[in-house]
Amino acid sequence: MKRSVYLSMKSLDEARDIFLGSLGKGYLTGTEIIGIDEALGRVTAEPVFAKYSSPSYHSAAMDGVAVRAEETYGTTERRPRKLRIKKDFVWVNTGQPMPESFDAVIIVEKVHQINPEE
């Protein structure tokens, strides 16, 4: 018996029918507008965006050192860069507001601290 390496090509309509059929009955029943108190366990039909960001400030996404991204370009494990505390970086924790003039965070696991005072 000859082995078939390639999948047989399906038309877009066939592929859609196969996909929707695999979801089971009642999965897709159309769309409706409901109140927020009825939304638990439901799926949105379109993307939903908050009117205001939360938190409302730029925050650190991880523990590490806040840096100016531009000053780290070209840095690799083989071409490390020595950073000075308070001049080139400041320590930040997840969720903390990003300090003024810093725009990136190097995750703490990627930082090799040589001298805690520098």
A tleap script that builds the chain and sets N, CA, C and O, in Angstrom:
source leaprc.protein.ff14SB
mol = sequence {
  NMET LYS ARG SER VAL TYR LEU SER MET LYS
  SER LEU ASP GLU ALA ARG ASP ILE PHE LEU
  GLY SER LEU GLY LYS GLY TYR LEU THR GLY
  THR GLU ILE ILE GLY ILE ASP GLU ALA LEU
  GLY ARG VAL THR ALA GLU PRO VAL PHE ALA
  LYS TYR SER SER PRO SER TYR HIE SER ALA
  ALA MET ASP GLY VAL ALA VAL ARG ALA GLU
  GLU THR TYR GLY THR THR GLU ARG ARG PRO
  ARG LYS LEU ARG ILE LYS LYS ASP PHE VAL
  TRP VAL ASN THR GLY GLN PRO MET PRO GLU
  SER PHE ASP ALA VAL ILE ILE VAL GLU LYS
  VAL HIE GLN ILE ASN PRO GLU CGLU
}
set mol.1.N position { 0.842 -1.185 0.000 }
set mol.1.CA position { 0.000 0.000 0.000 }
set mol.1.C position { 0.884 1.243 0.000 }
set mol.1.O position { 1.805 1.357 0.809 }
set mol.2.N position { 0.604 2.159 -0.896 }
set mol.2.CA position { 1.397 3.372 -1.017 }
set mol.2.C position { 1.013 4.356 0.089 }
set mol.2.O position { -0.164 4.594 0.359 }
set mol.3.N position { 2.028 4.908 0.706 }
set mol.3.CA position { 1.823 5.860 1.798 }
set mol.3.C position { 1.563 7.251 1.223 }
set mol.3.O position { 2.292 7.709 0.343 }
set mol.4.N position { 0.528 7.916 1.720 }
set mol.4.CA position { 0.210 9.272 1.282 }
set mol.4.C position { 0.871 10.260 2.233 }
set mol.4.O position { 0.545 10.309 3.419 }
set mol.5.N position { 1.795 11.038 1.706 }
set mol.5.CA position { 2.535 11.984 2.522 }
set mol.5.C position { 1.755 13.289 2.680 }
set mol.5.O position { 1.847 13.944 3.719 }
set mol.6.N position { 0.999 13.664 1.674 }
set mol.6.CA position { 0.306 14.944 1.681 }
set mol.6.C position { -1.159 14.769 2.059 }
set mol.6.O position { -1.778 13.754 1.740 }
set mol.7.N position { -1.695 15.756 2.733 }
set mol.7.CA position { -3.114 15.761 3.061 }
set mol.7.C position { -3.895 16.139 1.815 }
set mol.7.O position { -3.399 16.873 0.960 }
set mol.8.N position { -5.114 15.637 1.715 }
set mol.8.CA position { -5.916 16.027 0.556 }
set mol.8.C position { -6.421 17.454 0.771 }
set mol.8.O position { -6.829 17.823 1.872 }
set mol.9.N position { -6.386 18.224 -0.272 }
set mol.9.CA position { -6.784 19.626 -0.203 }
set mol.9.C position { -8.290 19.727 -0.052 }
set mol.9.O position { -9.036 19.061 -0.771 }
set mol.10.N position { -8.735 20.544 0.866 }
set mol.10.CA position { -10.164 20.792 1.085 }
set mol.10.C position { -10.473 22.212 0.629 }
set mol.10.O position { -9.636 23.111 0.717 }
set mol.11.N position { -11.679 22.386 0.146 }
set mol.11.CA position { -12.097 23.746 -0.208 }
set mol.11.C position { -12.342 24.514 1.089 }
set mol.11.O position { -12.465 23.917 2.159 }
set mol.12.N position { -12.411 25.813 0.989 }
set mol.12.CA position { -12.655 26.640 2.167 }
set mol.12.C position { -13.982 26.266 2.823 }
set mol.12.O position { -14.063 26.175 4.048 }
set mol.13.N position { -15.017 26.050 2.021 }
set mol.13.CA position { -16.327 25.681 2.574 }
set mol.13.C position { -16.274 24.331 3.278 }
set mol.13.O position { -16.853 24.168 4.353 }
set mol.14.N position { -15.574 23.350 2.673 }
set mol.14.CA position { -15.440 22.034 3.317 }
set mol.14.C position { -14.692 22.154 4.639 }
set mol.14.O position { -15.100 21.571 5.644 }
set mol.15.N position { -13.601 22.906 4.638 }
set mol.15.CA position { -12.796 23.077 5.852 }
set mol.15.C position { -13.621 23.747 6.944 }
set mol.15.O position { -13.553 23.345 8.105 }
set mol.16.N position { -14.398 24.765 6.582 }
set mol.16.CA position { -15.249 25.455 7.557 }
set mol.16.C position { -16.284 24.493 8.138 }
set mol.16.O position { -16.514 24.486 9.348 }
set mol.17.N position { -16.914 23.673 7.275 }
set mol.17.CA position { -17.911 22.708 7.748 }
set mol.17.C position { -17.288 21.686 8.694 }
set mol.17.O position { -17.887 21.339 9.711 }
set mol.18.N position { -16.100 21.207 8.369 }
set mol.18.CA position { -15.409 20.238 9.239 }
set mol.18.C position { -15.092 20.875 10.582 }
set mol.18.O position { -15.319 20.272 11.630 }
set mol.19.N position { -14.570 22.090 10.550 }
set mol.19.CA position { -14.219 22.785 11.794 }
set mol.19.C position { -15.453 23.030 12.659 }
set mol.19.O position { -15.468 22.678 13.839 }
set mol.20.N position { -16.475 23.627 12.079 }
set mol.20.CA position { -17.681 23.933 12.853 }
set mol.20.C position { -18.363 22.663 13.342 }
set mol.20.O position { -18.936 22.645 14.431 }
set mol.21.N position { -18.304 21.603 12.544 }
set mol.21.CA position { -18.884 20.323 12.957 }
set mol.21.C position { -18.169 19.722 14.150 }
set mol.21.O position { -18.775 18.998 14.939 }
set mol.22.N position { -16.876 20.016 14.289 }
set mol.22.CA position { -16.107 19.461 15.412 }
set mol.22.C position { -16.408 20.181 16.725 }
set mol.22.O position { -16.055 19.683 17.795 }
set mol.23.N position { -17.047 21.330 16.658 }
set mol.23.CA position { -17.340 22.098 17.867 }
set mol.23.C position { -18.543 21.563 18.630 }
set mol.23.O position { -18.686 21.825 19.824 }
set mol.24.N position { -19.385 20.836 17.971 }
set mol.24.CA position { -20.567 20.302 18.646 }
set mol.24.C position { -21.751 21.234 18.497 }
set mol.24.O position { -21.604 22.422 18.213 }
set mol.25.N position { -22.906 20.676 18.691 }
set mol.25.CA position { -24.145 21.448 18.535 }
set mol.25.C position { -24.279 22.492 19.634 }
set mol.25.O position { -23.896 22.254 20.780 }
set mol.26.N position { -24.817 23.633 19.282 }
set mol.26.CA position { -25.077 24.669 20.265 }
set mol.26.C position { -23.878 25.521 20.616 }
set mol.26.O position { -24.002 26.463 21.398 }
set mol.27.N position { -22.712 25.212 20.053 }
set mol.27.CA position { -21.522 25.987 20.400 }
set mol.27.C position { -21.614 27.399 19.837 }
set mol.27.O position { -21.410 28.379 20.553 }
set mol.28.N position { -21.921 27.490 18.554 }
set mol.28.CA position { -22.067 28.801 17.926 }
set mol.28.C position { -23.541 29.025 17.635 }
set mol.28.O position { -24.112 28.378 16.757 }
set mol.29.N position { -24.142 29.919 18.354 }
set mol.29.CA position { -25.581 30.136 18.189 }
set mol.29.C position { -25.907 31.547 17.722 }
set mol.29.O position { -27.064 31.960 17.789 }
set mol.30.N position { -24.934 32.282 17.260 }
set mol.30.CA position { -25.176 33.652 16.843 }
set mol.30.C position { -24.667 34.624 17.887 }
set mol.30.O position { -23.969 34.240 18.825 }
set mol.31.N position { -25.022 35.882 17.715 }
set mol.31.CA position { -24.563 36.905 18.653 }
set mol.31.C position { -25.755 37.620 19.265 }
set mol.31.O position { -26.849 37.644 18.700 }
set mol.32.N position { -25.519 38.198 20.426 }
set mol.32.CA position { -26.544 38.983 21.105 }
set mol.32.C position { -25.854 39.990 22.006 }
set mol.32.O position { -24.703 39.793 22.395 }
set mol.33.N position { -26.535 41.043 22.333 }
set mol.33.CA position { -26.010 42.045 23.257 }
set mol.33.C position { -26.640 41.778 24.617 }
set mol.33.O position { -27.863 41.726 24.754 }
set mol.34.N position { -25.770 41.607 25.636 }
set mol.34.CA position { -26.247 41.304 26.989 }
set mol.34.C position { -25.574 42.230 27.985 }
set mol.34.O position { -24.572 42.870 27.667 }
set mol.35.N position { -26.115 42.301 29.171 }
set mol.35.CA position { -25.524 43.104 30.232 }
set mol.35.C position { -24.331 42.396 30.841 }
set mol.35.O position { -24.199 41.178 30.719 }
set mol.36.N position { -23.468 43.144 31.492 }
set mol.36.CA position { -22.255 42.594 32.088 }
set mol.36.C position { -22.575 41.525 33.125 }
set mol.36.O position { -21.810 40.576 33.294 }
set mol.37.N position { -23.708 41.672 33.825 }
set mol.37.CA position { -24.064 40.700 34.855 }
set mol.37.C position { -24.466 39.348 34.267 }
set mol.37.O position { -24.551 38.364 35.002 }
set mol.38.N position { -24.711 39.278 32.968 }
set mol.38.CA position { -25.053 38.018 32.309 }
set mol.38.C position { -23.866 37.424 31.546 }
set mol.38.O position { -24.001 36.365 30.932 }
set mol.39.N position { -22.724 38.077 31.573 }
set mol.39.CA position { -21.603 37.709 30.715 }
set mol.39.C position { -20.732 36.571 31.242 }
set mol.39.O position { -19.938 36.018 30.480 }
set mol.40.N position { -20.851 36.204 32.512 }
set mol.40.CA position { -19.998 35.161 33.083 }
set mol.40.C position { -20.162 33.858 32.312 }
set mol.40.O position { -21.279 33.378 32.118 }
set mol.41.N position { -19.037 33.288 31.874 }
set mol.41.CA position { -19.055 32.026 31.139 }
set mol.41.C position { -19.366 32.169 29.665 }
set mol.41.O position { -19.483 31.167 28.961 }
set mol.42.N position { -19.501 33.387 29.185 }
set mol.42.CA position { -19.824 33.633 27.777 }
set mol.42.C position { -18.560 33.989 27.003 }
set mol.42.O position { -17.519 34.274 27.594 }
set mol.43.N position { -18.659 33.970 25.692 }
set mol.43.CA position { -17.544 34.296 24.803 }
set mol.43.C position { -17.935 35.519 23.985 }
set mol.43.O position { -19.056 35.604 23.485 }
set mol.44.N position { -17.011 36.464 23.848 }
set mol.44.CA position { -17.317 37.655 23.052 }
set mol.44.C position { -17.239 37.343 21.563 }
set mol.44.O position { -16.408 36.546 21.128 }
set mol.45.N position { -18.102 37.973 20.796 }
set mol.45.CA position { -18.116 37.780 19.350 }
set mol.45.C position { -17.093 38.677 18.664 }
set mol.45.O position { -16.673 38.399 17.540 }
set mol.46.N position { -16.695 39.741 19.331 }
set mol.46.CA position { -15.732 40.691 18.788 }
set mol.46.C position { -14.768 41.094 19.892 }
set mol.46.O position { -15.070 40.901 21.070 }
set mol.47.N position { -13.610 41.651 19.537 }
set mol.47.CA position { -12.678 42.112 20.572 }
set mol.47.C position { -13.327 43.167 21.468 }
set mol.47.O position { -14.150 43.962 21.015 }
set mol.48.N position { -12.947 43.160 22.732 }
set mol.48.CA position { -13.455 44.134 23.696 }
set mol.48.C position { -12.260 44.908 24.242 }
set mol.48.O position { -11.266 44.309 24.651 }
set mol.49.N position { -12.352 46.217 24.252 }
set mol.49.CA position { -11.261 47.053 24.729 }
set mol.49.C position { -11.746 47.918 25.885 }
set mol.49.O position { -12.860 48.441 25.864 }
set mol.50.N position { -10.899 48.058 26.883 }
set mol.50.CA position { -11.234 48.905 28.025 }
set mol.50.C position { -11.127 50.372 27.623 }
set mol.50.O position { -10.279 50.743 26.811 }
set mol.51.N position { -11.973 51.180 28.186 }
set mol.51.CA position { -11.918 52.616 27.916 }
set mol.51.C position { -10.665 53.218 28.540 }
set mol.51.O position { -10.052 54.127 27.980 }
set mol.52.N position { -10.296 52.701 29.704 }
set mol.52.CA position { -9.102 53.170 30.406 }
set mol.52.C position { -8.226 51.976 30.744 }
set mol.52.O position { -8.732 50.928 31.147 }
set mol.53.N position { -6.921 52.126 30.584 }
set mol.53.CA position { -5.984 51.056 30.919 }
set mol.53.C position { -5.917 50.869 32.426 }
set mol.53.O position { -6.082 51.815 33.196 }
set mol.54.N position { -5.673 49.638 32.825 }
set mol.54.CA position { -5.481 49.356 34.247 }
set mol.54.C position { -4.303 48.408 34.380 }
set mol.54.O position { -4.389 47.277 33.901 }
set mol.55.N position { -3.224 48.808 34.997 }
set mol.55.CA position { -3.062 50.083 35.678 }
set mol.55.C position { -2.964 51.221 34.660 }
set mol.55.O position { -2.721 50.995 33.475 }
set mol.56.N position { -3.154 52.418 35.139 }
set mol.56.CA position { -3.180 53.590 34.260 }
set mol.56.C position { -1.788 54.179 34.041 }
set mol.56.O position { -1.653 55.299 33.551 }
set mol.57.N position { -0.765 53.427 34.404 }
set mol.57.CA position { 0.619 53.883 34.236 }
set mol.57.C position { 1.422 52.762 33.584 }
set mol.57.O position { 0.989 51.610 33.573 }
set mol.58.N position { 2.583 53.098 33.044 }
set mol.58.CA position { 3.468 52.090 32.473 }
set mol.58.C position { 4.122 51.350 33.628 }
set mol.58.O position { 4.820 51.951 34.445 }
set mol.59.N position { 3.893 50.037 33.694 }
set mol.59.CA position { 4.430 49.271 34.819 }
set mol.59.C position { 5.399 48.200 34.333 }
set mol.59.O position { 5.363 47.781 33.175 }
set mol.60.N position { 6.266 47.768 35.247 }
set mol.60.CA position { 7.221 46.701 34.948 }
set mol.60.C position { 6.457 45.386 34.830 }
set mol.60.O position { 5.656 45.046 35.700 }
set mol.61.N position { 6.705 44.659 33.764 }
set mol.61.CA position { 6.018 43.388 33.542 }
set mol.61.C position { 6.706 42.234 34.255 }
set mol.61.O position { 6.182 41.120 34.281 }
set mol.62.N position { 7.875 42.491 34.834 }
set mol.62.CA position { 8.631 41.431 35.510 }
set mol.62.C position { 9.611 42.057 36.489 }
set mol.62.O position { 9.893 43.253 36.425 }
set mol.63.N position { 10.130 41.231 37.402 }
set mol.63.CA position { 11.201 41.686 38.290 }
set mol.63.C position { 12.483 41.800 37.475 }
set mol.63.O position { 12.758 40.949 36.629 }
set mol.64.N position { 13.261 42.833 37.721 }
set mol.64.CA position { 14.519 42.979 37.010 }
set mol.64.C position { 15.085 44.367 37.150 }
set mol.64.O position { 14.914 45.029 38.174 }
set mol.65.N position { 15.766 44.802 36.100 }
set mol.65.CA position { 16.351 46.132 36.102 }
set mol.65.C position { 15.733 46.949 34.966 }
set mol.65.O position { 15.678 46.505 33.818 }
set mol.66.N position { 15.270 48.150 35.313 }
set mol.66.CA position { 14.738 49.069 34.310 }
set mol.66.C position { 15.918 49.747 33.629 }
set mol.66.O position { 16.825 50.251 34.292 }
set mol.67.N position { 15.899 49.756 32.306 }
set mol.67.CA position { 16.990 50.331 31.518 }
set mol.67.C position { 16.407 51.182 30.393 }
set mol.67.O position { 15.196 51.206 30.169 }
set mol.68.N position { 17.290 51.872 29.699 }
set mol.68.CA position { 16.918 52.548 28.458 }
set mol.68.C position { 17.259 51.562 27.346 }
set mol.68.O position { 18.430 51.258 27.121 }
set mol.69.N position { 16.258 51.074 26.664 }
set mol.69.CA position { 16.445 50.013 25.672 }
set mol.69.C position { 17.551 50.337 24.674 }
set mol.69.O position { 18.366 49.476 24.345 }
set mol.70.N position { 17.580 51.560 24.201 }
set mol.70.CA position { 18.560 51.965 23.194 }
set mol.70.C position { 19.997 51.738 23.667 }
set mol.70.O position { 20.878 51.445 22.859 }
set mol.71.N position { 20.229 51.871 24.961 }
set mol.71.CA position { 21.583 51.705 25.498 }
set mol.71.C position { 21.996 50.235 25.610 }
set mol.71.O position { 23.154 49.946 25.912 }
set mol.72.N position { 21.081 49.319 25.376 }
set mol.72.CA position { 21.409 47.890 25.481 }
set mol.72.C position { 21.513 47.219 24.117 }
set mol.72.O position { 21.844 46.036 24.040 }
set mol.73.N position { 21.238 47.949 23.044 }
set mol.73.CA position { 21.303 47.357 21.707 }
set mol.73.C position { 22.692 46.784 21.450 }
set mol.73.O position { 23.697 47.428 21.750 }
set mol.74.N position { 22.747 45.585 20.900 }
set mol.74.CA position { 24.019 44.937 20.592 }
set mol.74.C position { 24.590 44.130 21.739 }
set mol.74.O position { 25.588 43.433 21.556 }
set mol.75.N position { 23.988 44.202 22.917 }
set mol.75.CA position { 24.477 43.450 24.073 }
set mol.75.C position { 24.100 41.979 23.921 }
set mol.75.O position { 22.953 41.659 23.610 }
set mol.76.N position { 25.063 41.086 24.140 }
set mol.76.CA position { 24.821 39.639 24.088 }
set mol.76.C position { 25.582 38.987 25.228 }
set mol.76.O position { 26.281 39.662 25.984 }
set mol.77.N position { 25.444 37.670 25.352 }
set mol.77.CA position { 26.211 36.960 26.379 }
set mol.77.C position { 27.705 37.066 26.109 }
set mol.77.O position { 28.508 37.089 27.042 }
set mol.78.N position { 28.074 37.128 24.851 }
set mol.78.CA position { 29.496 37.237 24.501 }
set mol.78.C position { 29.977 38.680 24.468 }
set mol.78.O position { 31.179 38.943 24.510 }
set mol.79.N position { 29.037 39.608 24.391 }
set mol.79.CA position { 29.362 41.038 24.420 }
set mol.79.C position { 28.514 41.705 25.493 }
set mol.79.O position { 27.612 42.483 25.182 }
set mol.80.N position { 28.802 41.399 26.765 }
set mol.80.CA position { 27.990 41.967 27.848 }
set mol.80.C position { 28.252 43.458 28.016 }
set mol.80.O position { 29.214 44.007 27.479 }
set mol.81.N position { 27.390 44.079 28.758 }
set mol.81.CA position { 27.548 45.503 29.037 }
set mol.81.C position { 27.471 45.701 30.534 }
set mol.81.O position { 26.586 45.150 31.189 }
set mol.82.N position { 28.381 46.474 31.081 }
set mol.82.CA position { 28.371 46.786 32.505 }
set mol.82.C position { 27.494 48.013 32.715 }
set mol.82.O position { 27.718 49.062 32.112 }
set mol.83.N position { 26.495 47.868 33.577 }
set mol.83.CA position { 25.576 48.964 33.880 }
set mol.83.C position { 25.808 49.450 35.298 }
set mol.83.O position { 26.095 48.658 36.195 }
set mol.84.N position { 25.683 50.749 35.496 }
set mol.84.CA position { 25.866 51.335 36.830 }
set mol.84.C position { 24.508 51.670 37.431 }
set mol.84.O position { 23.642 52.258 36.784 }
set mol.85.N position { 24.351 51.271 38.701 }
set mol.85.CA position { 23.079 51.485 39.384 }
set mol.85.C position { 22.751 52.972 39.467 }
set mol.85.O position { 23.632 53.800 39.703 }
set mol.86.N position { 21.504 53.295 39.275 }
set mol.86.CA position { 20.927 54.644 39.299 }
set mol.86.C position { 21.319 55.494 38.095 }
set mol.86.O position { 20.610 56.444 37.766 }
set mol.87.N position { 22.420 55.180 37.436 }
set mol.87.CA position { 22.785 55.926 36.230 }
set mol.87.C position { 22.263 55.194 34.990 }
set mol.87.O position { 21.594 55.790 34.146 }
set mol.88.N position { 22.574 53.899 34.886 }
set mol.88.CA position { 22.171 53.110 33.721 }
set mol.88.C position { 20.954 52.229 33.992 }
set mol.88.O position { 20.286 51.797 33.053 }
set mol.89.N position { 20.659 51.958 35.265 }
set mol.89.CA position { 19.526 51.097 35.594 }
set mol.89.C position { 19.051 51.346 37.018 }
set mol.89.O position { 19.768 51.915 37.841 }
set mol.90.N position { 17.832 50.910 37.287 }
set mol.90.CA position { 17.303 50.856 38.654 }
set mol.90.C position { 16.548 49.533 38.794 }
set mol.90.O position { 15.973 49.033 37.827 }
set mol.91.N position { 16.556 48.978 39.998 }
set mol.91.CA position { 15.842 47.733 40.261 }
set mol.91.C position { 14.337 48.001 40.282 }
set mol.91.O position { 13.890 49.009 40.830 }
set mol.92.N position { 13.555 47.093 39.682 }
set mol.92.CA position { 12.092 47.201 39.704 }
set mol.92.C position { 11.481 45.830 39.982 }
set mol.92.O position { 12.074 44.793 39.687 }
set mol.93.N position { 10.298 45.856 40.550 }
set mol.93.CA position { 9.531 44.636 40.784 }
set mol.93.C position { 8.305 44.629 39.874 }
set mol.93.O position { 7.859 45.680 39.413 }
set mol.94.N position { 7.776 43.462 39.623 }
set mol.94.CA position { 6.590 43.325 38.787 }
set mol.94.C position { 5.474 44.243 39.276 }
set mol.94.O position { 5.141 44.254 40.462 }
set mol.95.N position { 4.905 45.007 38.361 }
set mol.95.CA position { 3.788 45.885 38.691 }
set mol.95.C position { 4.173 47.277 39.130 }
set mol.95.O position { 3.328 48.172 39.155 }
set mol.96.N position { 5.439 47.480 39.481 }
set mol.96.CA position { 5.871 48.821 39.890 }
set mol.96.C position { 5.814 49.775 38.701 }
set mol.96.O position { 6.028 49.358 37.563 }
set mol.97.N position { 5.528 51.049 38.952 }
set mol.97.CA position { 5.593 52.024 37.862 }
set mol.97.C position { 7.018 52.090 37.305 }
set mol.97.O position { 7.992 52.031 38.056 }
set mol.98.N position { 7.122 52.212 35.988 }
set mol.98.CA position { 8.443 52.351 35.378 }
set mol.98.C position { 9.001 53.718 35.742 }
set mol.98.O position { 8.317 54.731 35.597 }
set mol.99.N position { 10.249 53.749 36.218 }
set mol.99.CA position { 10.865 55.032 36.570 }
set mol.99.C position { 10.992 55.934 35.338 }
set mol.99.O position { 11.165 55.458 34.215 }
set mol.100.N position { 10.905 57.212 35.570 }
set mol.100.CA position { 11.044 58.214 34.508 }
set mol.100.C position { 12.340 57.966 33.733 }
set mol.100.O position { 13.371 57.679 34.342 }
set mol.101.N position { 12.307 58.067 32.443 }
set mol.101.CA position { 13.430 57.941 31.504 }
set mol.101.C position { 13.859 56.504 31.221 }
set mol.101.O position { 14.766 56.295 30.415 }
set mol.102.N position { 13.248 55.518 31.844 }
set mol.102.CA position { 13.550 54.119 31.528 }
set mol.102.C position { 12.370 53.528 30.769 }
set mol.102.O position { 11.215 53.817 31.082 }
set mol.103.N position { 12.668 52.687 29.754 }
set mol.103.CA position { 11.584 52.191 28.906 }
set mol.103.C position { 11.603 50.687 28.654 }
set mol.103.O position { 10.849 50.194 27.815 }
set mol.104.N position { 12.455 49.951 29.367 }
set mol.104.CA position { 12.522 48.498 29.186 }
set mol.104.C position { 12.973 47.850 30.487 }
set mol.104.O position { 13.539 48.509 31.359 }
set mol.105.N position { 12.714 46.544 30.607 }
set mol.105.CA position { 13.142 45.805 31.793 }
set mol.105.C position { 13.914 44.571 31.342 }
set mol.105.O position { 13.467 43.827 30.469 }
set mol.106.N position { 15.083 44.364 31.952 }
set mol.106.CA position { 15.835 43.121 31.755 }
set mol.106.C position { 15.441 42.214 32.908 }
set mol.106.O position { 15.610 42.574 34.073 }
set mol.107.N position { 14.918 41.045 32.588 }
set mol.107.CA position { 14.447 40.114 33.609 }
set mol.107.C position { 15.596 39.744 34.546 }
set mol.107.O position { 16.728 39.547 34.103 }
set mol.108.N position { 15.301 39.651 35.827 }
set mol.108.CA position { 16.328 39.467 36.861 }
set mol.108.C position { 17.189 38.227 36.602 }
set mol.108.O position { 18.375 38.223 36.933 }
set mol.109.N position { 16.610 37.181 36.017 }
set mol.109.CA position { 17.379 35.958 35.744 }
set mol.109.C position { 18.476 36.171 34.709 }
set mol.109.O position { 19.400 35.361 34.623 }
set mol.110.N position { 18.397 37.232 33.930 }
set mol.110.CA position { 19.407 37.522 32.903 }
set mol.110.C position { 20.447 38.533 33.372 }
set mol.110.O position { 21.327 38.924 32.605 }
set mol.111.N position { 20.347 38.958 34.634 }
set mol.111.CA position { 21.279 39.949 35.182 }
set mol.111.C position { 22.342 39.235 36.005 }
set mol.111.O position { 22.026 38.396 36.849 }
set mol.112.N position { 23.607 39.573 35.754 }
set mol.112.CA position { 24.719 39.038 36.546 }
set mol.112.C position { 25.299 40.203 37.339 }
set mol.112.O position { 25.961 41.083 36.790 }
set mol.113.N position { 25.035 40.185 38.633 }
set mol.113.CA position { 25.474 41.296 39.486 }
set mol.113.C position { 26.908 41.051 39.943 }
set mol.113.O position { 27.191 40.057 40.611 }
set mol.114.N position { 27.804 41.954 39.583 }
set mol.114.CA position { 29.218 41.831 39.936 }
set mol.114.C position { 29.486 42.461 41.290 }
set mol.114.O position { 30.108 41.845 42.155 }
set mol.115.N position { 29.019 43.683 41.475 }
set mol.115.CA position { 29.233 44.412 42.720 }
set mol.115.C position { 27.907 45.042 43.134 }
set mol.115.O position { 27.398 45.908 42.423 }
set mol.116.N position { 27.331 44.630 44.268 }
set mol.116.CA position { 26.029 45.157 44.684 }
set mol.116.C position { 26.000 46.672 44.866 }
set mol.116.O position { 24.923 47.267 44.861 }
set mol.117.N position { 27.146 47.298 45.025 }
set mol.117.CA position { 27.203 48.745 45.245 }
set mol.117.C position { 27.218 49.535 43.941 }
set mol.117.O position { 26.963 50.739 43.952 }
set mol.118.N position { 27.509 48.887 42.829 }
set mol.118.CA position { 27.618 49.597 41.536 }
set mol.118.C position { 26.410 49.348 40.667 }
set mol.118.O position { 26.334 49.865 39.552 }
savepdb mol mol.pdb
quit
